[in-house]
Amino acid sequence: SLPLLQAARKRNSLNLLELSEAELEEQFVRGDGPGGQATNKTNNCVVLKHIPSGIVVKCHQTRSVEKNRKIAREILQEKVDLFYKGEDSDVFKERKTSEKQKQEKKRRAKENLERKKLFKEMQQLDKE
């Protein structure tokens, strides 16, 4: 079971719910993390809240306020889509398929490792 809000942040989903600016509450705060004076003196971290659902997104990925605003809106749109559509959301479906692909890749790698071990054991037996 995949937590719904963790599945957000997929770029190529086209069928997302639209957000209206009236439903959003935006704040600019100081960011956290590494960066020293550049981080401690500038308010370029964007906190965006979707009022009807109560979902809050905090974005401090770049030094630019405008880029952070754009990224925060994208993330919020995906999270709101997941919140309302749940497992029917395109974002959730994409995440599920990528998770399956990842598991399949791990399974194949494990099989290959087992084959290599068997091959080495056979070589050792042949030498003896």
Coordinates of C-alpha atoms in Angstrom, one line a residue:
S1 CA 0.0 0.0 0.0
L2 CA 1.5 3.2 -1.2
P3 CA 0.8 6.4 0.8
L4 CA -1.1 8.6 -1.6
L5 CA 0.6 11.9 -0.9
Q6 CA 4.1 10.3 -1.3
A7 CA 3.3 9.4 -4.9
A8 CA 3.2 13.1 -6.0
R9 CA 5.8 14.8 -8.1
K10 CA 5.5 13.1 -11.5
R11 CA 5.9 15.5 -14.4
N12 CA 4.1 14.0 -17.4
S13 CA 0.6 13.7 -15.9
L14 CA -1.8 15.6 -18.1
N15 CA -5.2 14.8 -16.5
L16 CA -4.8 16.8 -13.2
L17 CA -7.4 18.8 -11.4
E18 CA -7.1 22.5 -12.0
L19 CA -6.4 24.9 -9.0
S20 CA -7.8 28.3 -8.8
E21 CA -5.8 31.1 -7.2
A22 CA -8.7 31.9 -4.9
E23 CA -8.3 28.5 -3.2
L24 CA -4.6 29.1 -2.5
E25 CA -2.8 30.8 0.3
E26 CA 0.8 31.8 -0.3
Q27 CA 3.6 32.8 2.0
F28 CA 7.3 33.5 1.6
V29 CA 9.5 32.4 4.4
R30 CA 13.2 31.8 5.1
G31 CA 14.4 28.5 3.8
D32 CA 16.2 25.9 5.9
G33 CA 19.1 23.6 5.2
P34 CA 22.6 24.3 3.9
G35 CA 23.4 27.7 2.3
G36 CA 24.5 29.9 5.1
Q37 CA 23.9 33.6 4.7
A38 CA 22.2 33.2 1.3
T39 CA 19.5 31.0 3.0
N40 CA 19.3 32.8 6.3
K41 CA 18.7 36.3 4.9
T42 CA 16.3 35.8 2.0
N43 CA 12.6 34.9 2.0
N44 CA 12.6 32.8 -1.1
C45 CA 11.0 29.6 0.3
V46 CA 7.4 29.3 -0.8
V47 CA 4.7 27.9 1.4
L48 CA 1.5 27.2 -0.5
K49 CA -1.7 26.0 1.1
H50 CA -4.8 24.6 -0.7
I51 CA -7.5 25.9 1.6
P52 CA -10.4 23.4 0.8
S53 CA -8.3 20.3 1.3
G54 CA -5.8 21.7 3.9
I55 CA -2.8 20.4 1.9
V56 CA 0.4 22.4 2.5
V57 CA 3.5 22.4 0.2
K58 CA 6.8 24.0 1.0
C59 CA 9.3 24.6 -1.8
H60 CA 12.8 25.8 -1.5
Q61 CA 14.5 24.0 -4.4
T62 CA 16.0 27.1 -6.1
R63 CA 17.2 30.5 -5.2
S64 CA 14.6 32.1 -7.4
V65 CA 11.2 33.0 -5.8
E66 CA 9.4 32.7 -9.1
K67 CA 10.8 29.3 -9.9
N68 CA 9.9 28.1 -6.4
R69 CA 6.3 29.5 -6.8
K70 CA 6.0 27.5 -10.1
I71 CA 7.4 24.3 -8.7
A72 CA 5.2 24.6 -5.5
R73 CA 2.1 25.0 -7.7
E74 CA 3.0 21.9 -9.7
I75 CA 3.6 19.8 -6.6
L76 CA 0.4 21.1 -5.0
Q77 CA -1.6 20.4 -8.1
E78 CA -0.4 16.8 -8.1
K79 CA -1.1 16.3 -4.4
V80 CA -4.6 17.8 -4.6
D81 CA -5.3 15.5 -7.6
L82 CA -4.1 12.5 -5.5
F83 CA -6.2 13.7 -2.5
Y84 CA -9.5 13.9 -4.5
K85 CA -9.0 11.1 -7.1
G86 CA -7.1 8.7 -4.9
E87 CA -6.1 5.5 -6.8
D88 CA -7.8 6.8 -10.0
S89 CA -5.3 9.6 -10.3
D90 CA -2.8 9.4 -13.2
V91 CA 0.0 10.3 -10.8
F92 CA -0.8 7.3 -8.6
K93 CA -1.0 5.0 -11.6
E94 CA 2.4 6.2 -12.9
R95 CA 3.9 5.7 -9.5
K96 CA 2.5 2.2 -9.3
T97 CA 3.9 1.2 -12.7
S98 CA 7.3 2.6 -12.0
E99 CA 7.3 0.7 -8.6
K100 CA 6.5 -2.5 -10.5
Q101 CA 9.3 -1.9 -13.0
K102 CA 11.7 -1.3 -10.1
Q103 CA 10.7 -4.5 -8.4
E104 CA 11.1 -6.4 -11.7
K105 CA 14.6 -5.0 -12.2
K106 CA 15.5 -6.0 -8.6
R107 CA 14.2 -9.5 -9.2
R108 CA 16.2 -9.9 -12.4
A109 CA 19.4 -8.6 -10.8
K110 CA 18.9 -11.1 -7.9
E111 CA 18.4 -14.0 -10.4
N112 CA 21.6 -12.9 -12.3
L113 CA 23.5 -12.9 -9.0
E114 CA 22.3 -16.4 -8.2
R115 CA 23.4 -17.6 -11.6
K116 CA 26.8 -16.1 -11.2
K117 CA 27.2 -17.8 -7.8
L118 CA 26.2 -21.2 -9.3
F119 CA 28.6 -20.7 -12.2
K120 CA 31.5 -19.9 -9.8
E121 CA 30.7 -22.9 -7.7
M122 CA 30.7 -25.1 -10.8
Q123 CA 34.1 -23.7 -11.8
Q124 CA 35.4 -24.4 -8.3
L125 CA 34.2 -28.0 -8.5
D126 CA 35.7 -28.5 -11.9
K127 CA 39.1 -27.3 -10.7
E128 CA 39.1 -29.8 -7.8

